[in-house]
Short mmCIF file of C-alpha atoms in Angstrom, two decimals:
data_model
loop_
_atom_site.label_atom_id
_atom_site.label_comp_id
_atom_site.label_asym_id
_atom_site.label_seq_id
_atom_site.Cartn_x
_atom_site.Cartn_y
_atom_site.Cartn_z
CA MET A 167 0.28 -0.45 0.49
CA LYS A 168 1.49 3.75 -1.05
CA ARG A 169 0.86 6.71 0.49
CA GLN A 170 -1.98 8.11 -1.16
CA SER A 171 -5.39 10.19 -0.16
CA GLY A 172 -8.88 9.49 -0.60
CA VAL A 173 -12.81 9.78 -0.13
CA LEU A 174 -15.95 8.18 1.27
CA MET A 175 -18.60 8.88 -0.34
CA HIS A 176 -21.61 6.46 -0.97
CA VAL A 177 -22.73 6.61 -4.46
CA SER A 178 -26.32 7.40 -2.93
CA SER A 179 -24.47 10.54 -1.85
CA LEU A 180 -24.19 11.65 -5.43
CA TRP A 181 -25.71 15.10 -7.31
CA GLY A 182 -28.16 13.93 -10.21
CA GLU A 183 -32.33 14.49 -10.53
CA TYR A 184 -33.34 11.62 -10.01
CA SER A 185 -33.93 10.68 -6.12
CA GLU A 186 -30.90 9.15 -5.29
CA GLY A 187 -26.99 9.12 -6.57
CA ALA A 188 -26.54 7.29 -9.28
CA LEU A 189 -23.90 5.31 -11.61
CA GLY A 190 -24.35 7.72 -14.73
CA ARG A 191 -22.69 11.29 -15.59
CA GLU A 192 -22.75 12.43 -12.18
CA ALA A 193 -20.43 9.66 -11.07
CA PHE A 194 -17.98 10.19 -14.02
CA GLU A 195 -17.71 14.09 -13.07
CA TRP A 196 -16.93 12.88 -8.77
CA ILE A 197 -14.03 11.63 -10.54
CA ASP A 198 -12.76 13.76 -11.91
CA PHE A 199 -12.76 15.92 -9.24
CA LEU A 200 -10.45 13.50 -7.27
CA ALA A 201 -8.36 13.24 -9.53
CA GLU A 202 -7.96 16.93 -10.03
CA CYS A 203 -7.98 16.96 -6.07
CA GLY A 204 -5.08 14.56 -5.99
CA PHE A 205 -7.19 11.99 -4.51
CA SER A 206 -6.77 9.09 -5.68
CA VAL A 207 -9.09 6.76 -3.67
CA TRP A 208 -13.03 6.70 -3.42
CA GLN A 209 -14.50 3.97 -1.12
CA VAL A 210 -17.85 3.45 -1.07
CA LEU A 211 -20.36 1.84 1.16
CA PRO A 212 -21.88 -1.88 0.91
CA PHE A 213 -23.68 -1.99 -2.91
CA CYS A 214 -26.38 -4.31 -1.99
CA LEU A 215 -29.78 -3.41 -1.97
CA PRO A 216 -30.89 -2.10 1.72
CA ASP A 217 -33.11 -3.12 3.88
CA GLU A 218 -36.24 -1.60 5.05
CA TYR A 219 -34.85 0.79 7.22
CA ASN A 220 -32.25 2.04 3.85
CA SER A 221 -29.05 0.65 6.02
CA PRO A 222 -27.06 -1.44 3.21
CA TYR A 223 -25.40 -3.21 5.94
CA LYS A 224 -29.01 -5.74 6.15
CA SER A 225 -30.06 -7.23 2.81
CA PHE A 226 -32.36 -8.50 1.21
CA GLY A 227 -29.16 -10.30 -1.10
CA ALA A 228 -25.10 -10.57 0.28
CA PHE A 229 -24.92 -10.68 -4.13
CA SER A 230 -27.00 -8.04 -5.03
CA LEU A 231 -26.84 -4.33 -6.54
CA ASN A 232 -29.46 -2.19 -6.01
CA PRO A 233 -31.28 -1.09 -9.15
CA ASN A 234 -31.87 2.64 -7.25
CA PHE A 235 -28.19 3.80 -8.02
CA ILE A 236 -28.39 2.78 -12.40
CA ASP A 237 -28.90 6.13 -14.38
CA LEU A 238 -32.16 6.80 -15.71
CA PRO A 239 -30.26 9.10 -18.67
CA SER A 240 -28.83 6.32 -20.25
CA LEU A 241 -32.15 4.35 -20.29
CA TYR A 242 -33.66 6.40 -21.75
CA MET A 243 -30.48 6.88 -24.43
CA GLU A 244 -31.17 3.29 -24.68
CA GLY A 245 -34.97 3.47 -25.83
CA LEU A 246 -36.29 1.48 -23.43
CA ILE A 247 -38.35 4.16 -21.15
CA THR A 248 -39.63 7.28 -22.54
CA LYS A 249 -38.86 10.41 -22.31
CA ALA A 250 -42.44 11.51 -20.55
CA GLU A 251 -41.15 9.11 -17.88
CA LEU A 252 -38.11 10.63 -17.14
CA GLU A 253 -39.03 13.85 -16.62
CA GLU A 254 -41.61 11.79 -13.99
CA ALA A 255 -39.09 10.59 -12.47
CA LYS A 256 -37.27 14.15 -11.73
CA GLN A 257 -36.45 14.71 -7.90
CA LYS A 258 -38.18 17.18 -5.82
CA THR A 259 -35.39 18.14 -3.74
CA PRO A 260 -31.81 17.90 -4.57
CA TYR A 261 -30.33 17.07 -0.99
CA ALA A 262 -31.53 14.34 0.66
CA CYS A 263 -32.50 10.64 -0.94
CA GLU A 264 -35.90 10.36 -2.13
CA PHE A 265 -36.32 6.64 -0.32
CA SER A 266 -40.07 6.81 -0.41
CA ARG A 267 -41.33 7.53 -3.46
CA LEU A 268 -37.95 5.55 -4.81
CA GLU A 269 -39.49 2.79 -3.07
CA LYS A 270 -42.70 3.58 -4.42
CA GLU A 271 -42.13 4.12 -8.07
CA ARG A 272 -38.08 2.75 -9.55
CA PHE A 273 -38.56 -0.57 -8.98
CA VAL A 274 -41.90 0.71 -11.51
CA LEU A 275 -40.37 1.78 -13.38
CA LEU A 276 -36.90 0.00 -14.18
CA SER A 277 -39.84 -3.19 -14.64
CA ARG A 278 -41.10 -1.11 -17.65
CA ALA A 279 -37.64 -0.94 -18.69
CA ALA A 280 -37.13 -4.56 -18.96
CA SER A 281 -40.34 -5.52 -20.65
CA ARG A 282 -38.81 -3.75 -23.52
CA VAL A 283 -35.23 -4.98 -23.45
CA LYS A 284 -35.48 -7.34 -26.59
CA ASP A 285 -31.78 -8.81 -26.83
CA ARG A 286 -32.13 -10.57 -23.43
CA ALA A 287 -28.71 -12.82 -23.92
CA PRO A 288 -26.32 -10.57 -21.99
CA ILE A 289 -28.89 -10.49 -18.71
CA ASP A 290 -28.85 -14.17 -19.57
CA ALA A 291 -25.57 -14.71 -19.87
CA PHE A 292 -24.25 -12.65 -16.31
CA ILE A 293 -27.02 -14.54 -14.39
CA LYS A 294 -25.38 -17.94 -15.82
CA ALA A 295 -22.18 -17.01 -14.45
CA HIS A 296 -23.71 -15.46 -11.47
CA PRO A 297 -25.53 -17.49 -9.81
CA GLU A 298 -25.74 -16.05 -6.24
CA THR A 299 -27.66 -13.58 -8.12
CA ALA A 300 -30.08 -14.98 -9.97
CA ALA A 301 -30.76 -16.77 -5.93
CA PHE A 302 -31.95 -13.39 -5.18
CA CYS A 303 -33.56 -12.41 -8.10
CA ARG A 304 -35.13 -15.63 -7.71
CA TYR A 305 -35.98 -14.68 -4.08
CA MET A 306 -37.05 -11.05 -4.65
CA ALA A 307 -39.36 -12.44 -7.65
CA ILE A 308 -40.97 -14.93 -4.98
CA ARG A 309 -41.42 -12.43 -1.90
CA GLU A 310 -43.34 -11.11 -4.31
CA ALA A 311 -45.70 -12.61 -4.95
CA GLU A 312 -45.51 -14.12 -0.76
CA GLY A 313 -47.07 -10.60 -0.62
CA GLY A 314 -43.88 -9.57 0.94
CA LYS A 315 -43.37 -12.02 3.91
CA PRO A 316 -40.16 -13.40 4.93
CA TRP A 317 -38.68 -16.75 3.38
CA ASN A 318 -39.74 -18.68 7.11
CA GLU A 319 -43.19 -17.69 6.23
CA TRP A 320 -44.32 -18.45 2.73
CA LYS A 321 -47.31 -21.14 1.26
CA ALA A 322 -45.17 -21.57 -2.10
CA GLN A 323 -42.74 -21.03 -3.89
CA ASP A 324 -44.54 -19.29 -7.38
CA PHE A 325 -43.03 -16.16 -8.59
CA ASP A 326 -44.69 -14.16 -11.82
CA GLU A 327 -41.31 -15.11 -14.72
CA ASP A 328 -41.92 -10.96 -16.06
CA THR A 329 -41.31 -10.00 -12.50
CA LEU A 330 -38.34 -12.36 -12.12
CA PHE A 331 -36.61 -11.18 -15.50
CA ALA A 332 -37.06 -7.54 -14.01
CA TRP A 333 -34.56 -8.07 -11.56
CA GLU A 334 -32.59 -10.01 -13.50
CA PHE A 335 -31.39 -6.92 -15.46
CA THR A 336 -31.58 -4.76 -12.25
CA GLN A 337 -28.69 -6.88 -11.45
CA TYR A 338 -27.08 -6.47 -14.92
CA THR A 339 -27.70 -3.81 -16.08
CA PHE A 340 -26.24 -2.14 -12.44
CA PHE A 341 -23.01 -4.78 -13.35
CA ARG A 342 -22.48 -3.41 -17.06
CA GLN A 343 -22.97 0.60 -15.84
CA TRP A 344 -20.49 0.42 -12.87
CA GLN A 345 -17.95 -2.06 -14.75
CA SER A 346 -17.58 2.34 -17.38
CA VAL A 347 -17.29 3.73 -13.79
CA ARG A 348 -15.35 1.65 -12.52
CA SER A 349 -13.32 1.60 -15.47
CA TYR A 350 -12.69 5.07 -15.98
CA ALA A 351 -11.60 5.27 -12.32
CA ASN A 352 -8.95 3.04 -12.92
CA GLU A 353 -7.84 4.83 -15.60
CA LYS A 354 -7.75 8.21 -14.59
CA GLY A 355 -5.76 6.51 -11.00
CA ILE A 356 -8.61 5.78 -8.91
CA SER A 357 -9.06 2.80 -7.31
CA ILE A 358 -12.55 1.99 -5.85
CA VAL A 359 -12.47 0.35 -1.94
CA GLY A 360 -15.95 -1.67 -1.11
CA ASP A 361 -17.37 -2.50 2.31
CA VAL A 362 -18.51 -6.16 2.58
CA PRO A 363 -21.04 -6.37 5.12
CA ILE A 364 -19.71 -8.85 8.15
CA TYR A 365 -23.47 -10.31 7.92
CA VAL A 366 -26.51 -10.64 6.05
CA ALA A 367 -30.59 -10.28 7.09
CA TYR A 368 -32.47 -13.30 7.51
CA ASP A 369 -35.06 -11.89 5.34
CA SER A 370 -33.16 -12.64 2.49
CA ALA A 371 -32.04 -15.17 -0.16
CA ASP A 372 -28.35 -16.42 1.53
CA VAL A 373 -30.35 -17.61 4.57
CA TRP A 374 -32.85 -18.66 2.20
CA ILE A 375 -30.67 -21.15 -0.10
CA HIS A 376 -27.77 -22.39 2.60
CA ARG A 377 -29.44 -22.40 5.83
CA GLU A 378 -27.03 -25.01 7.01
CA LEU A 379 -24.74 -21.98 6.68
CA PHE A 380 -26.14 -20.12 9.82
CA GLN A 381 -27.79 -20.96 13.60
CA LEU A 382 -30.86 -22.62 12.81
CA ASP A 383 -32.49 -24.88 15.00
CA GLY A 384 -35.21 -27.51 13.39
CA LYS A 385 -37.80 -24.88 12.48
CA GLY A 386 -35.53 -22.02 10.80
CA SER A 387 -35.75 -19.90 13.93
CA MET A 388 -32.62 -18.11 14.62
CA LYS A 389 -31.25 -19.67 18.07
CA ALA A 390 -29.23 -16.52 18.53
CA VAL A 391 -28.18 -13.17 16.77
CA ALA A 392 -25.82 -10.62 15.77
CA GLY A 393 -24.69 -7.96 17.77
CA CYS A 394 -22.42 -5.47 19.85
CA PRO A 395 -21.57 -4.52 23.88
CA PRO A 396 -22.19 -1.65 24.94
CA ASP A 397 -19.49 0.97 23.82
CA TYR A 398 -19.00 5.08 22.90
CA PHE A 399 -21.97 4.58 20.34
CA SER A 400 -24.41 3.17 22.72
CA LYS A 401 -25.01 2.68 25.82
CA ASP A 402 -27.44 -0.65 25.78
CA GLY A 403 -24.78 -1.63 23.01
CA GLN A 404 -26.73 -2.66 19.48
CA LEU A 405 -28.95 -5.21 18.45
CA TRP A 406 -28.42 -6.27 14.42
CA GLY A 407 -30.15 -9.22 14.77
CA ASN A 408 -28.77 -10.63 12.31
CA PRO A 409 -28.37 -14.43 12.31
CA LEU A 410 -25.15 -15.43 12.67
CA TYR A 411 -22.60 -18.35 11.09
CA ASP A 412 -22.51 -21.91 11.62
CA TRP A 413 -18.56 -21.21 11.26
CA LYS A 414 -17.24 -24.56 12.11
CA ARG A 415 -19.93 -25.62 8.65
CA MET A 416 -18.33 -23.68 6.48
CA LYS A 417 -14.69 -24.71 7.92
CA ALA A 418 -15.99 -27.84 6.30
CA ASP A 419 -16.58 -27.12 3.00
CA GLY A 420 -13.50 -24.04 2.58
CA TYR A 421 -15.06 -21.09 3.34
CA ALA A 422 -16.64 -21.57 -0.42
CA TRP A 423 -19.41 -18.98 1.07
CA TRP A 424 -17.69 -16.98 1.68
CA CYS A 425 -14.94 -17.81 -1.14
CA ALA A 426 -17.19 -16.97 -3.76
CA ARG A 427 -19.07 -13.29 -2.22
CA MET A 428 -15.79 -12.72 -2.16
CA GLU A 429 -14.39 -13.08 -5.17
CA PHE A 430 -18.08 -11.11 -6.75
CA MET A 431 -16.56 -8.53 -4.42
CA MET A 432 -12.78 -8.37 -6.75
CA GLU A 433 -15.32 -7.96 -9.72
CA LEU A 434 -16.55 -4.80 -8.34
CA PHE A 435 -14.32 -2.72 -6.64
CA ASP A 436 -10.44 -2.83 -6.39
CA GLY A 437 -10.29 -3.18 -2.61
CA VAL A 438 -12.06 -3.67 0.55
CA ARG A 439 -13.54 -2.67 3.72
CA ILE A 440 -14.35 -6.06 6.13
CA ASP A 441 -16.94 -4.43 8.37
CA HIS A 442 -16.68 -5.86 12.19
CA PHE A 443 -13.40 -7.48 11.52
CA ARG A 444 -12.75 -8.26 15.11
CA GLY A 445 -16.16 -10.76 14.49
CA LEU A 446 -14.17 -12.80 13.18
CA GLU A 447 -12.07 -13.59 16.21
CA SER A 448 -14.62 -13.58 18.55
CA TYR A 449 -18.53 -12.35 17.82
CA TYR A 450 -21.58 -11.49 19.44
CA SER A 451 -23.87 -13.67 20.79
CA ILE A 452 -27.00 -12.91 21.80
CA PRO A 453 -29.96 -14.77 22.70
CA ALA A 454 -32.66 -14.63 20.36
CA GLY A 455 -36.02 -12.89 21.32
CA ASP A 456 -33.37 -10.11 23.33
CA ARG A 457 -34.76 -6.49 23.55
CA THR A 458 -31.02 -5.39 24.53
CA ALA A 459 -27.73 -5.92 23.74
CA ARG A 460 -26.68 -6.97 26.50
CA ASN A 461 -27.18 -9.80 27.39
CA GLY A 462 -24.36 -11.42 24.45
CA LYS A 463 -21.51 -13.16 24.91
CA TRP A 464 -18.30 -13.43 23.37
CA LYS A 465 -17.64 -16.49 21.02
CA LYS A 466 -15.10 -17.62 19.66
CA GLY A 467 -15.28 -17.13 15.58
CA PRO A 468 -12.86 -18.75 12.63
CA GLY A 469 -10.21 -16.69 12.32
CA MET A 470 -7.16 -16.65 10.33
CA SER A 471 -8.42 -20.18 8.99
CA LEU A 472 -11.03 -17.95 6.91
CA ILE A 473 -8.35 -15.29 5.93
CA ARG A 474 -6.10 -17.86 4.59
CA ALA A 475 -8.89 -19.78 2.56
CA LEU A 476 -9.60 -15.90 1.13
CA SER A 477 -6.58 -15.11 0.55
CA PRO A 478 -6.23 -17.03 -3.57
CA VAL A 479 -9.06 -14.55 -4.40
CA CYS A 480 -8.11 -11.11 -2.08
CA GLU A 481 -4.07 -11.70 -3.60
CA GLY A 482 -2.71 -7.66 -4.37
CA LYS A 483 -6.14 -6.89 -3.44
CA LEU A 484 -6.44 -3.96 -0.56
CA MET A 485 -8.01 -5.42 2.28
CA ILE A 486 -9.10 -3.31 4.94
CA ALA A 487 -9.77 -4.99 8.44
CA GLU A 488 -12.44 -2.10 10.79
CA ASP A 489 -10.93 -2.68 14.43
CA LEU A 490 -12.86 -0.83 16.24
CA GLY A 491 -14.57 -1.46 19.17
CA ASP A 492 -14.08 -3.71 21.72
CA ILE A 493 -10.69 -4.31 21.06
CA THR A 494 -9.29 -7.42 22.86
CA PRO A 495 -4.74 -8.24 22.18
CA ALA A 496 -6.52 -11.40 20.00
CA VAL A 497 -8.05 -9.29 18.42
CA GLU A 498 -4.58 -7.13 17.53
CA ARG A 499 -3.27 -10.16 16.59
CA LEU A 500 -5.70 -11.52 14.48
CA VAL A 501 -5.30 -8.26 12.41
CA ARG A 502 -1.18 -8.29 12.50
CA SER A 503 -0.92 -11.97 11.40
CA SER A 504 -3.52 -10.93 8.33
CA GLY A 505 -1.19 -7.88 7.29
CA TYR A 506 -4.76 -5.70 6.32
CA PRO A 507 -4.14 -2.80 7.76
CA GLY A 508 -6.07 -1.29 10.00
CA MET A 509 -8.44 1.79 10.56
CA ARG A 510 -7.79 4.56 12.85
CA VAL A 511 -9.88 7.37 12.99
CA LEU A 512 -9.62 10.12 14.64
CA GLN A 513 -12.49 11.14 16.64
CA PHE A 514 -11.61 8.33 18.99
CA GLY A 515 -8.38 9.91 19.55
CA PHE A 516 -9.49 12.98 21.57
CA LEU A 517 -12.34 10.60 24.24
CA GLY A 518 -9.86 10.89 27.40
CA GLU A 519 -7.26 8.32 26.80
CA GLU A 520 -3.78 9.93 27.07
CA ASN A 521 -2.18 7.98 24.61
CA SER A 522 -4.94 7.01 22.88
CA PRO A 523 -3.97 4.24 18.80
CA HIS A 524 -6.46 6.81 17.64
CA LEU A 525 -3.38 9.33 17.61
CA PRO A 526 -2.30 10.42 15.04
CA HIS A 527 1.24 10.57 16.50
CA ASN A 528 0.58 6.87 17.11
CA TYR A 529 -0.77 6.18 13.58
CA ASP A 530 2.12 2.62 12.16
CA LEU A 531 2.59 2.57 8.68
CA ASN A 532 0.23 -0.40 7.79
CA CYS A 533 -3.13 1.69 8.80
CA VAL A 534 -6.51 3.92 7.31
CA ALA A 535 -7.11 6.29 9.09
CA TYR A 536 -9.86 8.55 8.91
CA THR A 537 -11.24 11.72 10.47
CA GLY A 538 -14.36 10.16 10.98
CA THR A 539 -16.64 6.36 9.45
CA HIS A 540 -19.69 6.78 8.17
CA ASP A 541 -20.84 5.86 12.03
CA ASN A 542 -19.63 9.46 12.69
CA ASN A 543 -20.67 13.11 13.91
CA THR A 544 -18.80 15.05 10.88
CA LEU A 545 -15.83 17.17 11.99
CA LEU A 546 -17.14 19.94 12.44
CA GLY A 547 -19.85 19.04 14.47
CA TYR A 548 -17.60 16.93 16.36
CA VAL A 549 -15.61 19.82 16.99
CA TRP A 550 -18.49 21.87 17.48
CA GLU A 551 -20.24 19.35 20.55
CA GLN A 552 -17.02 19.46 22.36
CA THR A 553 -16.25 20.73 25.17
CA ASP A 554 -14.30 23.76 26.49
CA GLU A 555 -11.59 21.02 27.34
CA GLU A 556 -11.64 18.60 24.82
CA ARG A 557 -11.35 20.83 22.47
CA ALA A 558 -8.53 23.17 23.47
CA ARG A 559 -6.94 19.30 23.44
CA LEU A 560 -7.37 19.70 20.28
CA MET A 561 -6.33 22.85 19.04
CA GLN A 562 -2.91 22.13 20.33
CA TYR A 563 -2.49 19.43 19.20
CA CYS A 564 -2.83 20.39 16.22
CA GLY A 565 -0.71 23.53 16.38
CA TYR A 566 -3.26 25.55 16.01
CA GLU A 567 -3.88 28.69 17.51
CA GLY A 568 -6.51 30.56 16.40
CA ASP A 569 -10.32 30.87 17.07
CA TRP A 570 -11.40 27.17 17.41
CA ASP A 571 -14.43 27.59 15.20
CA ASP A 572 -11.68 27.50 12.29
CA CYS A 573 -9.00 24.96 13.24
CA TYR A 574 -10.69 22.34 10.80
CA ASP A 575 -7.44 23.35 8.26
CA ALA A 576 -5.19 22.72 10.98
CA VAL A 577 -7.04 19.37 11.63
CA LEU A 578 -7.13 17.49 8.51
CA ARG A 579 -3.34 18.60 7.65
CA THR A 580 -2.42 16.62 11.16
CA MET A 581 -4.23 13.80 8.94
CA PHE A 582 -2.78 14.46 6.06
CA ALA A 583 0.68 14.19 7.61
CA SER A 584 0.23 11.54 9.61
CA HIS A 585 2.38 7.82 9.02
CA ALA A 586 -0.63 6.27 8.02
CA ARG A 587 0.04 5.11 4.31
CA LEU A 588 -3.50 6.17 3.39
CA LEU A 589 -5.80 8.84 4.28
CA ILE A 590 -9.50 7.89 4.25
CA LEU A 591 -11.77 12.16 4.20
CA PRO A 592 -15.58 11.47 4.63
CA VAL A 593 -17.24 13.77 1.66
CA GLN A 594 -18.47 15.89 4.56
CA ASP A 595 -15.47 16.53 5.94
CA LEU A 596 -14.39 18.54 2.72
CA LEU A 597 -17.28 21.19 2.72
CA LEU A 598 -16.71 21.62 6.21
CA PHE A 599 -20.70 20.49 7.21
CA GLY A 600 -23.19 19.93 10.06
CA ARG A 601 -23.86 16.61 11.88
CA ASP A 602 -26.81 17.96 10.23
CA THR A 603 -25.19 16.33 7.42
CA ARG A 604 -24.53 12.81 9.16
CA LEU A 605 -25.13 9.75 7.26
CA ASN A 606 -25.59 7.12 9.55
CA THR A 607 -26.17 7.36 13.62
CA PRO A 608 -25.78 3.84 14.71
CA GLY A 609 -28.69 2.71 17.42
CA SER A 610 -31.64 5.36 15.45
CA ALA A 611 -33.20 3.79 12.54
CA ASP A 612 -34.79 6.31 11.62
CA GLY A 613 -32.84 9.30 9.54
CA ASN A 614 -30.39 7.94 8.17
CA TRP A 615 -28.10 7.20 5.04
CA SER A 616 -29.78 10.04 3.34
CA TYR A 617 -27.41 12.52 2.55
CA ARG A 618 -27.07 13.35 -0.70
CA ILE A 619 -24.25 16.66 -1.58
CA THR A 620 -25.00 18.51 -5.00
CA ARG A 621 -22.81 20.05 -7.40
CA GLU A 622 -23.16 23.78 -6.38
CA GLN A 623 -21.86 22.87 -3.19
CA LEU A 624 -18.98 20.99 -4.24
CA ASN A 625 -18.03 23.60 -7.18
CA ARG A 626 -16.98 25.94 -4.09
CA LEU A 627 -14.56 23.77 -2.90
CA SER A 628 -10.51 24.83 -4.23
CA ALA A 629 -8.95 21.42 -6.02
CA GLU A 630 -5.97 23.19 -5.66
CA LYS A 631 -6.08 22.74 -1.74
CA PHE A 632 -6.34 19.80 -1.67
CA LYS A 633 -4.01 18.29 -4.35
CA ASP A 634 -0.48 20.65 -2.62
CA TRP A 635 -2.22 18.86 0.44
CA ASN A 636 -1.31 15.84 -1.57
CA ARG A 637 1.74 16.59 -3.39
CA LEU A 638 3.50 18.22 0.27
CA TYR A 639 2.49 15.70 2.05
CA GLY A 640 3.53 12.79 -0.46
CA ARG A 641 0.05 11.88 -0.38
#
């Protein structure tokens, strides 16, 4: 991993005219901006279909691709949607994703586009080459026929052929459009880093097809669920509710499902961040039916046996271990043994610990440094909400002696100057936006994931400033 820098922004946050960021002209303009600034990495969040709370970390399929990211003007140019349909799809506001509207209208429009496809051969070839994605499409078609019920409540497995093909069309179209975006990024010297949620949803094609790989009882009900204990983000811990893997059973076939999952990720990205990496050393098991995560217990995970199984698939790729939260010496050893760079987050460096590993002077070369992640407040929101004493310590650390509400460049330059080989800044921290642009608040189900930027906001940024910093600090 060479010394470099990048920006964290999900596709959903891109500007545009159709209710959510997409894989069209705006994505190419964003890549041009990154290159102009001297950034060489674009980090995104998971591409899978999000859940009912719009979280991409809990999906109907680990091998799925979010249809809402499909670029509609491209479909119009291909003659698959009409000009009137394109106009009807235009958003009401540019500042937030219009999730309610998307839920009601977007797949209906994409289904119409699918019905107008004349040559289905490329789609059929893609589906045949991606059996897990094919299973996801079938799952969604049956789920619709069953009135939106989860697989454990299905009475039959009938489905409408047109609905099935519509899902297949969306997956192929997303993949094709994304390959154009990724190729352009690579040509511009930009690597794209994806994100792999460690768990899948119970109501998913993954559990439906591979029930034997999860901790379920004879009736298919979950014995225990995933989460994490009380921490900085939540006093009751986080009750994610995902089914837990049967790691012993997975090991028996060489972690075939995980290898297939990572192969799919490497078709999409130049590297990935493995979410909740500490769960591979030990995972937090909460009794099914509990209302909080307080009564969970740590149980041993697969550790290096999984890392070794993934090595042939991930060789030569940037693999980031999200080693945040309740980190033990055993987790630290696993991160070191894997060779994956861990994560360091500036906001965690000023929580009271005198010599925190999240303070920039403690960053080692093999780490990825962040001002904050998608789960943190923005840098501006973070500084505003600190006490006077905490702010004074941050400013002293960064060598800044002016008014505290103008200290942000000093903070960012401190991060650029750190030892960490890779620095990632959330786009909100480039723009210096406040907590109202925060992407996600862990433990809160509502009001998340909807943040978008506008082209006008991006135009106000000085690309030359970031280019100078990248040059000055060897990034």
